[in-house]
């Protein structure tokens, strides 16, 4: 069974909607861990629209489970990662106008541009993952950069509009997973996973961890965060 790392960005989004000090994503993280989360994921964006540096620093101090830092590969974020030293950095593309990350990071063809900042993370001893579309060319390019992890973008699968489309996207993910494992990569997966589409992804042999948040936080509005995480873990076990 894969591990579950719960993304708590949307708690911070709710906080920032009114400019209040609550709800505190740090509090949310502690409840997620009580519900069985194996890790916590946050994405401090360049514009700090939800997760703040303060959140990241406190989470690093108090968490008893690994902290994953999703981030763009830019100098200021590398500086933050080096200060915090998270369990994992996941590199993602970032656009100011997007509501959420829209796709995987394009790696093929721009490897040399990425190497300098990547090396700063490697030199600091921080494990790095790249959030990537389930495309063999991109996976091979990521492996060539020397990262130990990739995270397969499950958005196309999660947004499928028919059982046939979901089956098609699932096969693409399964083939990408097998290819990545064959290159010696550890493989995470995430984006858009919720209570009706996670089970078959969790059953894929070789998935190390699932990173998801929106579906869990949305369900938590009605049942509470501990229970929402617990129910997702039950689905993954089942």
XYZ file of N, CA and C in Angstrom:
714
model
N 0.843 -1.199 0.000
C 0.000 0.000 0.000
C 0.880 1.251 0.000
N 0.585 2.238 -0.857
C 1.377 3.471 -0.851
C 1.173 4.264 0.433
N 2.104 5.151 0.694
C 1.939 6.121 1.753
C 0.981 7.216 1.281
N 0.425 7.962 2.221
C -0.470 9.075 1.903
C 0.097 10.353 2.491
N 0.452 11.299 1.616
C 0.879 12.623 2.056
C -0.241 13.607 1.728
N -0.759 14.254 2.734
C -1.932 15.119 2.591
C -1.484 16.557 2.344
N -1.953 17.120 1.232
C -1.664 18.506 0.898
C -2.658 19.417 1.620
N -2.148 20.364 2.386
C -3.006 21.218 3.212
C -3.097 22.649 2.675
N -2.712 22.858 1.411
C -2.757 24.205 0.841
C -4.136 24.843 0.952
N -5.194 24.038 0.767
C -6.529 24.613 0.699
C -7.020 25.133 2.054
N -6.440 24.666 3.124
C -6.743 25.273 4.423
C -6.204 26.698 4.448
N -4.992 26.858 3.924
C -4.417 28.205 3.859
C -5.184 29.091 2.885
N -5.714 28.512 1.808
C -6.523 29.291 0.865
C -7.744 29.880 1.559
N -8.390 29.082 2.398
C -9.552 29.558 3.150
C -9.151 30.657 4.126
N -8.023 30.510 4.764
C -7.523 31.547 5.683
C -7.302 32.861 4.948
N -6.661 32.771 3.784
C -6.313 33.980 3.053
C -7.531 34.646 2.420
N -8.629 33.893 2.225
C -9.834 34.473 1.626
C -10.396 35.619 2.458
N -10.177 35.568 3.774
C -10.675 36.621 4.653
C -9.556 37.374 5.371
N -8.324 36.969 5.157
C -7.211 37.647 5.794
C -7.181 37.486 7.301
N -7.734 36.377 7.792
C -7.746 36.091 9.224
C -6.585 35.154 9.568
N -6.296 34.989 10.855
C -5.249 34.029 11.228
C -5.755 32.587 11.269
N -7.001 32.371 10.959
C -7.591 31.035 10.974
C -8.341 30.801 9.676
N -8.566 29.564 9.268
C -8.054 28.340 9.894
C -6.554 28.195 9.648
N -5.862 27.679 10.634
C -4.409 27.574 10.583
C -4.028 26.244 9.923
N -3.302 26.257 8.805
C -2.901 25.004 8.173
C -2.024 24.133 9.068
N -1.327 24.742 9.998
C -0.524 23.949 10.934
C -1.436 23.084 11.800
N -2.538 23.675 12.291
C -3.533 22.904 13.041
C -4.090 21.788 12.167
N -4.381 22.126 10.912
C -4.883 21.108 9.997
C -3.916 19.962 9.816
N -2.635 20.267 9.750
C -1.633 19.219 9.587
C -1.643 18.256 10.767
N -1.783 18.792 11.977
C -1.792 17.913 13.152
C -3.016 17.000 13.143
N -4.155 17.511 12.687
C -5.364 16.683 12.603
C -5.211 15.620 11.521
N -4.587 15.985 10.390
C -4.368 15.011 9.324
C -3.483 13.871 9.806
N -2.470 14.200 10.579
C -1.585 13.157 11.114
C -2.342 12.272 12.096
N -3.186 12.865 12.924
C -4.008 12.063 13.837
C -4.933 11.126 13.065
N -5.358 11.545 11.865
C -6.210 10.705 11.033
C -5.458 9.622 10.283
N -4.133 9.646 10.356
C -3.345 8.593 9.724
C -2.481 9.030 8.569
N -2.385 10.327 8.289
C -1.522 10.789 7.208
C -0.081 10.369 7.462
N 0.567 9.864 6.429
C 1.969 9.450 6.535
C 2.922 10.596 6.275
N 2.392 11.706 5.769
C 3.208 12.871 5.485
C 2.306 14.064 5.218
N 2.917 15.245 5.168
C 2.206 16.486 4.868
C 2.916 17.163 3.696
N 2.112 17.674 2.765
C 2.637 18.370 1.593
C 2.134 19.810 1.587
N 3.020 20.750 1.266
C 2.632 22.146 1.092
C 3.331 22.704 -0.144
N 2.689 23.694 -0.764
C 3.240 24.336 -1.958
C 3.287 25.843 -1.743
N 4.363 26.364 -1.167
C 4.497 27.821 -1.066
C 4.819 28.401 -2.445
N 3.850 29.074 -3.029
C 4.039 29.646 -4.364
C 4.874 30.920 -4.293
N 5.382 31.313 -5.451
C 6.206 32.522 -5.508
C 5.446 33.734 -4.982
N 4.127 33.805 -5.273
C 3.339 34.945 -4.801
C 2.770 34.735 -3.393
N 3.059 33.589 -2.783
C 2.617 33.259 -1.423
C 1.098 33.461 -1.283
N 0.345 32.997 -2.253
C -1.105 33.225 -2.242
C -1.811 32.431 -1.152
N -1.207 31.362 -0.668
C -1.831 30.617 0.433
C -0.799 30.216 1.492
N 0.034 29.262 1.233
C 1.036 28.848 2.218
C 2.104 29.929 2.355
N 2.381 30.312 3.610
C 3.386 31.319 3.909
C 4.658 30.645 4.437
N 5.760 31.386 4.404
C 7.014 30.855 4.936
C 6.857 30.474 6.403
N 6.079 31.263 7.129
C 5.815 30.974 8.550
C 5.229 29.591 8.719
N 4.271 29.226 7.847
C 3.642 27.906 7.927
C 4.675 26.806 7.758
N 5.526 26.974 6.763
C 6.521 25.950 6.448
C 7.492 25.778 7.606
N 7.928 26.895 8.185
C 8.902 26.813 9.284
C 8.300 26.108 10.504
N 7.061 26.434 10.834
C 6.440 25.797 12.000
C 6.189 24.317 11.731
N 5.716 23.994 10.531
C 5.478 22.583 10.195
C 6.757 21.771 10.334
N 7.862 22.311 9.865
C 9.133 21.595 9.978
C 9.493 21.343 11.435
N 9.157 22.275 12.300
C 9.497 22.141 13.720
C 8.626 21.123 14.437
N 7.335 21.045 14.076
C 6.416 20.274 14.917
C 5.982 18.931 14.333
N 6.159 18.731 13.035
C 5.645 17.504 12.438
C 6.415 16.273 12.890
N 5.690 15.198 13.078
C 6.300 13.907 13.391
C 6.320 12.994 12.166
N 5.858 13.523 11.028
C 5.873 12.784 9.765
C 6.628 13.634 8.739
N 7.050 13.037 7.636
C 7.834 13.786 6.647
C 7.061 14.948 6.023
N 7.771 16.038 5.766
C 7.223 17.219 5.105
C 7.743 17.269 3.676
N 6.810 17.335 2.717
C 7.165 17.522 1.311
C 6.895 18.962 0.919
N 7.877 19.577 0.292
C 7.771 20.959 -0.153
C 7.653 20.966 -1.677
N 6.450 21.284 -2.181
C 6.289 21.487 -3.614
C 6.715 22.912 -3.947
N 7.434 23.084 -5.049
C 7.956 24.417 -5.340
C 8.429 24.520 -6.771
N 8.453 25.759 -7.263
C 9.098 26.047 -8.531
C 10.611 26.053 -8.322
N 11.331 25.700 -9.369
C 12.793 25.658 -9.265
C 13.356 27.045 -9.576
N 13.232 27.936 -8.577
C 13.741 29.303 -8.687
C 14.604 29.570 -7.454
N 15.560 30.495 -7.560
C 16.520 30.683 -6.463
C 15.886 30.934 -5.103
N 14.849 31.788 -5.015
C 14.288 32.104 -3.701
C 13.645 30.881 -3.054
N 13.061 29.997 -3.863
C 12.461 28.800 -3.293
C 13.527 27.776 -2.906
N 14.594 27.729 -3.674
C 15.710 26.854 -3.295
C 16.302 27.326 -1.969
N 16.387 28.646 -1.780
C 16.876 29.185 -0.507
C 15.986 28.725 0.653
N 14.664 28.783 0.458
C 13.738 28.348 1.511
C 13.902 26.864 1.789
N 14.021 26.069 0.738
C 14.192 24.626 0.923
C 15.470 24.320 1.692
N 16.539 25.031 1.374
C 17.800 24.802 2.084
C 17.682 25.188 3.558
N 16.913 26.236 3.850
C 16.703 26.638 5.243
C 15.880 25.585 5.996
N 14.811 25.087 5.346
C 13.865 24.188 6.003
C 14.366 22.756 6.041
N 15.040 22.334 4.970
C 15.489 20.948 4.808
C 14.327 19.954 4.950
N 13.362 20.011 4.015
C 12.233 19.076 4.075
C 12.666 17.660 3.739
N 11.778 16.712 4.003
C 12.083 15.324 3.671
C 12.175 15.126 2.173
N 11.417 15.932 1.409
C 11.399 15.823 -0.044
C 11.013 17.169 -0.633
N 11.668 17.548 -1.709
C 11.251 18.676 -2.537
C 10.679 18.107 -3.824
N 9.477 18.556 -4.193
C 8.884 18.169 -5.468
C 8.816 19.397 -6.359
N 9.499 19.341 -7.475
C 9.557 20.467 -8.397
C 8.332 20.465 -9.292
N 7.656 21.610 -9.370
C 6.431 21.735 -10.157
C 6.518 22.982 -11.017
N 5.794 23.002 -12.157
C 5.681 24.248 -12.917
C 4.743 25.193 -12.194
N 4.890 26.474 -12.451
C 4.064 27.436 -11.732
C 3.744 28.626 -12.622
N 2.442 28.937 -12.727
C 1.984 30.104 -13.472
C 1.149 30.975 -12.540
N 1.338 32.275 -12.612
C 0.640 33.183 -11.703
C -0.875 33.065 -11.836
N -1.381 32.891 -13.075
C -2.821 32.958 -13.305
C -3.541 31.641 -13.034
N -2.824 30.542 -12.858
C -3.493 29.257 -12.710
C -4.107 29.114 -11.322
N -5.231 28.384 -11.255
C -5.860 28.096 -9.971
C -5.075 27.039 -9.221
N -4.580 26.047 -9.963
C -3.766 24.992 -9.387
C -2.798 24.541 -10.466
N -1.848 23.712 -10.113
C -0.859 23.259 -11.079
C -1.546 22.539 -12.231
N -1.268 22.980 -13.446
C -2.029 22.523 -14.603
C -1.415 21.331 -15.324
N -0.179 21.023 -15.073
C 0.456 19.905 -15.762
C 1.811 19.625 -15.180
N 2.464 18.618 -15.728
C 3.778 18.268 -15.245
C 4.843 19.245 -15.723
N 5.981 19.223 -15.046
C 7.106 20.069 -15.421
C 7.730 19.527 -16.702
N 7.932 20.391 -17.689
C 8.604 19.989 -18.929
C 10.109 19.959 -18.671
N 10.690 18.791 -18.778
C 12.107 18.602 -18.471
C 12.927 18.401 -19.736
N 12.421 17.600 -20.666
C 13.168 17.263 -21.876
C 13.508 18.521 -22.662
N 14.796 18.673 -22.967
C 15.245 19.811 -23.758
C 15.718 20.998 -22.951
N 15.426 21.010 -21.646
C 15.847 22.149 -20.817
C 16.675 21.673 -19.621
N 17.253 20.492 -19.746
C 17.989 19.924 -18.620
C 19.112 20.839 -18.133
N 19.861 21.431 -19.063
C 20.990 22.261 -18.655
C 20.533 23.487 -17.875
N 19.378 24.036 -18.236
C 18.852 25.198 -17.518
C 18.467 24.852 -16.084
N 18.114 23.599 -15.841
C 17.670 23.175 -14.516
C 18.821 22.755 -13.600
N 19.961 22.410 -14.182
C 21.006 21.743 -13.406
C 21.573 22.575 -12.271
N 21.770 23.876 -12.482
C 22.444 24.692 -11.462
C 21.642 24.736 -10.167
N 20.334 25.027 -10.264
C 19.514 25.094 -9.051
C 19.306 23.697 -8.467
N 19.182 22.699 -9.340
C 19.072 21.323 -8.844
C 20.299 20.954 -8.027
N 21.467 21.342 -8.508
C 22.704 20.991 -7.804
C 22.743 21.605 -6.419
N 22.166 22.806 -6.262
C 22.114 23.427 -4.940
C 21.305 22.564 -3.969
N 20.225 21.964 -4.456
C 19.424 21.076 -3.610
C 20.187 19.787 -3.314
N 20.835 19.230 -4.337
C 21.614 18.012 -4.132
C 22.727 18.257 -3.115
N 23.414 19.394 -3.251
C 24.526 19.700 -2.344
C 24.053 19.856 -0.904
N 22.791 20.277 -0.731
C 22.228 20.422 0.614
C 21.698 19.097 1.153
N 21.801 18.042 0.374
C 21.354 16.725 0.829
C 19.851 16.554 0.832
N 19.131 17.341 0.017
C 17.669 17.273 -0.012
C 17.228 16.373 -1.157
N 16.478 15.303 -0.876
C 15.950 14.463 -1.956
C 14.989 15.258 -2.825
N 15.049 15.036 -4.130
C 14.255 15.809 -5.076
C 13.390 14.884 -5.927
N 12.146 15.311 -6.121
C 11.220 14.650 -7.027
C 10.791 15.671 -8.076
N 10.391 15.204 -9.261
C 9.875 16.091 -10.293
C 8.452 15.662 -10.634
N 7.526 16.594 -10.523
C 6.127 16.370 -10.876
C 6.028 16.386 -12.396
N 5.606 15.270 -12.980
C 5.812 15.079 -14.404
C 4.624 14.363 -15.020
N 4.318 14.710 -16.260
C 3.268 13.991 -16.970
C 3.715 12.555 -17.233
N 2.772 11.624 -17.350
C 3.138 10.223 -17.587
C 3.586 10.004 -19.030
N 4.687 10.627 -19.370
C 5.248 10.616 -20.716
C 6.682 10.077 -20.636
N 6.986 9.074 -21.423
C 8.281 8.396 -21.294
C 9.452 9.311 -21.621
N 9.278 10.231 -22.560
C 10.363 11.158 -22.886
C 10.697 12.043 -21.694
N 9.668 12.560 -21.021
C 9.887 13.402 -19.854
C 10.464 12.598 -18.683
N 9.980 11.386 -18.516
C 10.483 10.535 -17.428
C 11.961 10.234 -17.626
N 12.335 9.902 -18.852
C 13.736 9.603 -19.136
C 14.608 10.823 -18.899
N 14.114 12.008 -19.275
C 14.875 13.235 -19.047
C 15.038 13.507 -17.561
N 13.993 13.278 -16.779
C 14.081 13.472 -15.329
C 15.103 12.519 -14.716
N 15.075 11.264 -15.151
C 16.048 10.294 -14.641
C 17.470 10.729 -14.967
N 17.652 11.332 -16.126
C 18.979 11.792 -16.521
C 19.508 12.925 -15.674
N 18.623 13.622 -14.979
C 19.049 14.697 -14.082
C 19.521 14.182 -12.726
N 19.314 12.910 -12.479
C 19.819 12.328 -11.237
C 18.896 12.422 -10.049
N 17.623 12.776 -10.282
C 16.687 12.829 -9.151
C 16.295 11.409 -8.755
N 16.079 11.149 -7.462
C 15.690 9.797 -7.043
C 14.212 9.500 -7.234
N 13.370 10.555 -7.287
C 11.913 10.399 -7.349
C 11.346 11.140 -8.565
N 10.204 10.646 -9.033
C 9.298 11.467 -9.830
C 7.913 11.335 -9.206
N 7.034 12.297 -9.540
C 5.628 12.178 -9.162
C 4.803 12.235 -10.438
N 4.082 11.173 -10.731
C 3.263 11.133 -11.931
C 2.020 11.992 -11.757
N 1.786 12.861 -12.723
C 0.628 13.752 -12.716
C -0.608 12.939 -13.095
N -1.549 12.805 -12.176
C -2.744 11.996 -12.400
C -3.951 12.824 -12.844
N -3.727 14.069 -13.243
C -4.830 14.959 -13.570
C -5.702 14.473 -14.711
N -5.098 13.981 -15.799
C -5.894 13.513 -16.937
C -6.764 12.328 -16.532
N -6.220 11.447 -15.712
C -6.992 10.313 -15.187
C -8.127 10.813 -14.295
N -7.821 11.720 -13.375
C -8.816 12.195 -12.412
C -9.940 12.976 -13.086
N -9.626 13.639 -14.194
C -10.625 14.457 -14.880
C -11.357 13.723 -15.996
N -11.180 12.428 -16.095
C -11.831 11.642 -17.139
C -13.347 11.793 -17.065
N -13.994 11.847 -18.216
C -15.432 12.083 -18.275
C -16.235 10.832 -18.610
N -15.562 9.717 -18.741
C -16.270 8.464 -19.013
C -15.423 7.320 -18.497
N -16.034 6.159 -18.219
C -15.245 4.995 -17.799
C -14.194 4.605 -18.833
N -14.521 4.753 -20.108
C -13.573 4.394 -21.148
C -12.362 5.320 -21.138
N -12.614 6.611 -20.965
C -11.510 7.562 -20.895
C -10.662 7.312 -19.652
N -11.302 7.011 -18.541
C -10.548 6.717 -17.319
C -9.676 5.485 -17.505
N -10.218 4.446 -18.129
C -9.425 3.238 -18.382
C -8.215 3.556 -19.251
N -8.426 4.384 -20.271
C -7.327 4.767 -21.166
C -6.232 5.496 -20.397
N -6.612 6.481 -19.592
C -5.631 7.250 -18.826
C -4.963 6.396 -17.759
N -5.704 5.451 -17.202
C -5.118 4.551 -16.217
C -4.018 3.702 -16.852
N -4.249 3.208 -18.069
C -3.236 2.405 -18.752
C -1.976 3.229 -19.027
N -2.173 4.496 -19.395
C -1.017 5.364 -19.616
C -0.202 5.510 -18.330
N -0.896 5.714 -17.209
C -0.197 5.824 -15.920
C 0.532 4.535 -15.566
N -0.124 3.408 -15.767
C 0.482 2.115 -15.431
C 1.745 1.876 -16.263
N 1.691 2.202 -17.548
C 2.858 2.015 -18.409
C 3.985 2.979 -18.023
N 3.619 4.209 -17.678
C 4.625 5.181 -17.249
C 5.289 4.740 -15.950
N 4.494 4.211 -15.039
C 5.028 3.713 -13.773
C 6.034 2.592 -14.018
N 5.657 1.637 -14.852
C 6.557 0.521 -15.137
C 7.859 1.006 -15.768
N 7.743 1.967 -16.684
C 8.929 2.521 -17.341
C 9.836 3.219 -16.332
N 9.245 4.018 -15.451
C 10.030 4.757 -14.461
C 10.720 3.816 -13.477
N 10.003 2.802 -13.033
C 10.605 1.826 -12.123
C 11.776 1.121 -12.790
N 11.633 0.865 -14.075
C 12.713 0.231 -14.817
C 13.962 1.083 -14.914
N 13.810 2.385 -14.784
C 14.951 3.303 -14.789
C 15.531 3.491 -13.392
N 14.965 2.811 -12.405
C 15.462 2.908 -11.041
C 14.895 4.057 -10.236
N 13.852 4.704 -10.739
C 13.228 5.812 -10.024
C 12.222 5.308 -8.994
N 12.083 6.036 -7.906
C 10.956 5.845 -7.004
C 9.819 6.735 -7.504
N 8.598 6.230 -7.405
C 7.495 6.909 -8.078
C 6.372 7.246 -7.100
N 6.056 8.533 -7.020
C 4.863 9.016 -6.333
C 3.814 9.366 -7.387
N 2.605 9.664 -6.951
C 1.549 10.046 -7.882
C 0.583 10.988 -7.186
N -0.042 11.858 -7.968
C -1.029 12.745 -7.374
C -1.544 13.795 -8.332
N -2.609 14.418 -7.944
C -3.323 15.526 -8.560
C -4.731 15.074 -8.947
N -5.705 15.671 -8.249
C -7.101 15.398 -8.554
C -7.645 14.096 -8.000
N -6.866 13.406 -7.190
C -7.344 12.141 -6.633
C -8.364 12.416 -5.535
N -9.452 11.624 -5.541
C -10.497 11.793 -4.533
C -11.055 10.419 -4.158
N -12.186 10.416 -3.489
C -12.682 9.187 -2.871
C -13.255 8.190 -3.877
N -13.423 8.586 -5.131
C -13.990 7.688 -6.128
C -12.988 7.240 -7.182
N -11.771 7.765 -7.141
C -10.820 7.360 -8.180
C -9.447 6.954 -7.660
N -9.270 6.962 -6.346
C -7.951 6.689 -5.777
C -7.635 5.202 -5.682
N -8.650 4.373 -5.472
C -8.408 2.963 -5.152
C -7.553 2.267 -6.200
N -7.874 2.450 -7.481
C -7.135 1.699 -8.499
C -5.720 2.243 -8.669
N -5.495 3.525 -8.398
C -4.135 4.060 -8.428
C -3.327 3.491 -7.263
N -3.965 3.398 -6.096
C -3.281 2.864 -4.919
C -2.890 1.405 -5.101
N -3.603 0.694 -5.949
C -3.305 -0.728 -6.173
C -2.186 -0.963 -7.180
N -1.747 0.078 -7.874
C -0.659 -0.100 -8.828
C 0.619 -0.518 -8.106
N 1.221 -1.626 -8.481
C 2.431 -2.083 -7.782
C 3.606 -1.143 -8.037
N 4.225 -0.697 -6.974
C 5.414 0.133 -7.100
C 5.207 1.596 -6.774
N 3.958 2.039 -6.597
C 3.724 3.425 -6.190
C 4.221 3.608 -4.757
N 5.086 4.587 -4.555
C 5.642 4.819 -3.226
C 4.693 5.612 -2.338
N 4.127 6.695 -2.879
C 3.237 7.547 -2.081
C 2.273 8.280 -2.995
N 1.092 8.572 -2.455
C 0.126 9.424 -3.116
C 0.117 10.782 -2.421
N 0.131 11.855 -3.223
C 0.066 13.211 -2.692
C -1.243 13.824 -3.169
N -2.136 14.110 -2.250
C -3.425 14.662 -2.626
C -3.962 15.528 -1.499
N -4.831 16.482 -1.864
C -5.321 17.386 -0.825
C -6.724 17.890 -1.042
N -7.036 18.381 -2.236
C -8.309 19.058 -2.448
C -9.497 18.185 -2.099
N -9.495 16.935 -2.569
C -10.606 16.035 -2.277
C -10.763 15.776 -0.786
N -9.645 15.632 -0.094
C -9.683 15.365 1.345
C -10.177 16.588 2.108
N -9.646 17.761 1.777
C -10.058 18.977 2.480
C -11.527 19.274 2.202
N -11.987 19.040 0.970
C -13.395 19.260 0.647
C -14.295 18.335 1.466
N -13.927 17.077 1.580
C -14.716 16.121 2.367
C -14.681 16.492 3.840
N -13.550 17.027 4.285
C -13.401 17.399 5.693
C -14.363 18.500 6.112
N -14.808 19.326 5.170
C -15.793 20.371 5.490
C -17.037 19.739 6.122
N -17.373 18.527 5.703
C -18.588 17.867 6.175
C -18.347 16.858 7.295
N -17.182 16.218 7.324
C -16.978 15.132 8.294
C -15.822 15.387 9.252
N -15.062 16.455 9.048
C -13.890 16.697 9.875
C -12.647 16.105 9.236
N -11.501 16.708 9.502
C -10.277 16.332 8.806
C -9.743 14.965 9.225
N -9.788 14.670 10.514
C -9.305 13.351 10.946
C -10.067 12.237 10.239
N -11.394 12.344 10.230
C -12.204 11.305 9.599
C -11.979 11.270 8.087
N -11.844 12.429 7.469
C -11.626 12.475 6.025
C -10.333 11.757 5.641
N -9.271 11.973 6.397
C -8.002 11.286 6.127
C -8.142 9.795 6.392
N -8.802 9.454 7.497
C -8.987 8.044 7.843
C -9.753 7.306 6.742
N -10.776 7.945 6.202
C -11.570 7.302 5.151
C -10.753 7.130 3.872
N -9.888 8.091 3.551
C -9.028 7.935 2.377
C -8.049 6.786 2.583
N -7.501 6.677 3.773
C -6.594 5.557 4.042
C -7.322 4.214 3.914
N -8.555 4.154 4.360
C -9.328 2.920 4.236
C -9.540 2.551 2.778
N -9.820 3.552 1.943
C -9.968 3.305 0.507
C -8.662 2.766 -0.072
N -7.550 3.335 0.323
C -6.264 2.888 -0.180
C -5.954 1.464 0.267
N -6.329 1.130 1.496
C -6.116 -0.249 1.965
C -7.004 -1.224 1.236
N -8.241 -0.777 0.922
C -9.218 -1.685 0.325
C -8.870 -2.047 -1.111
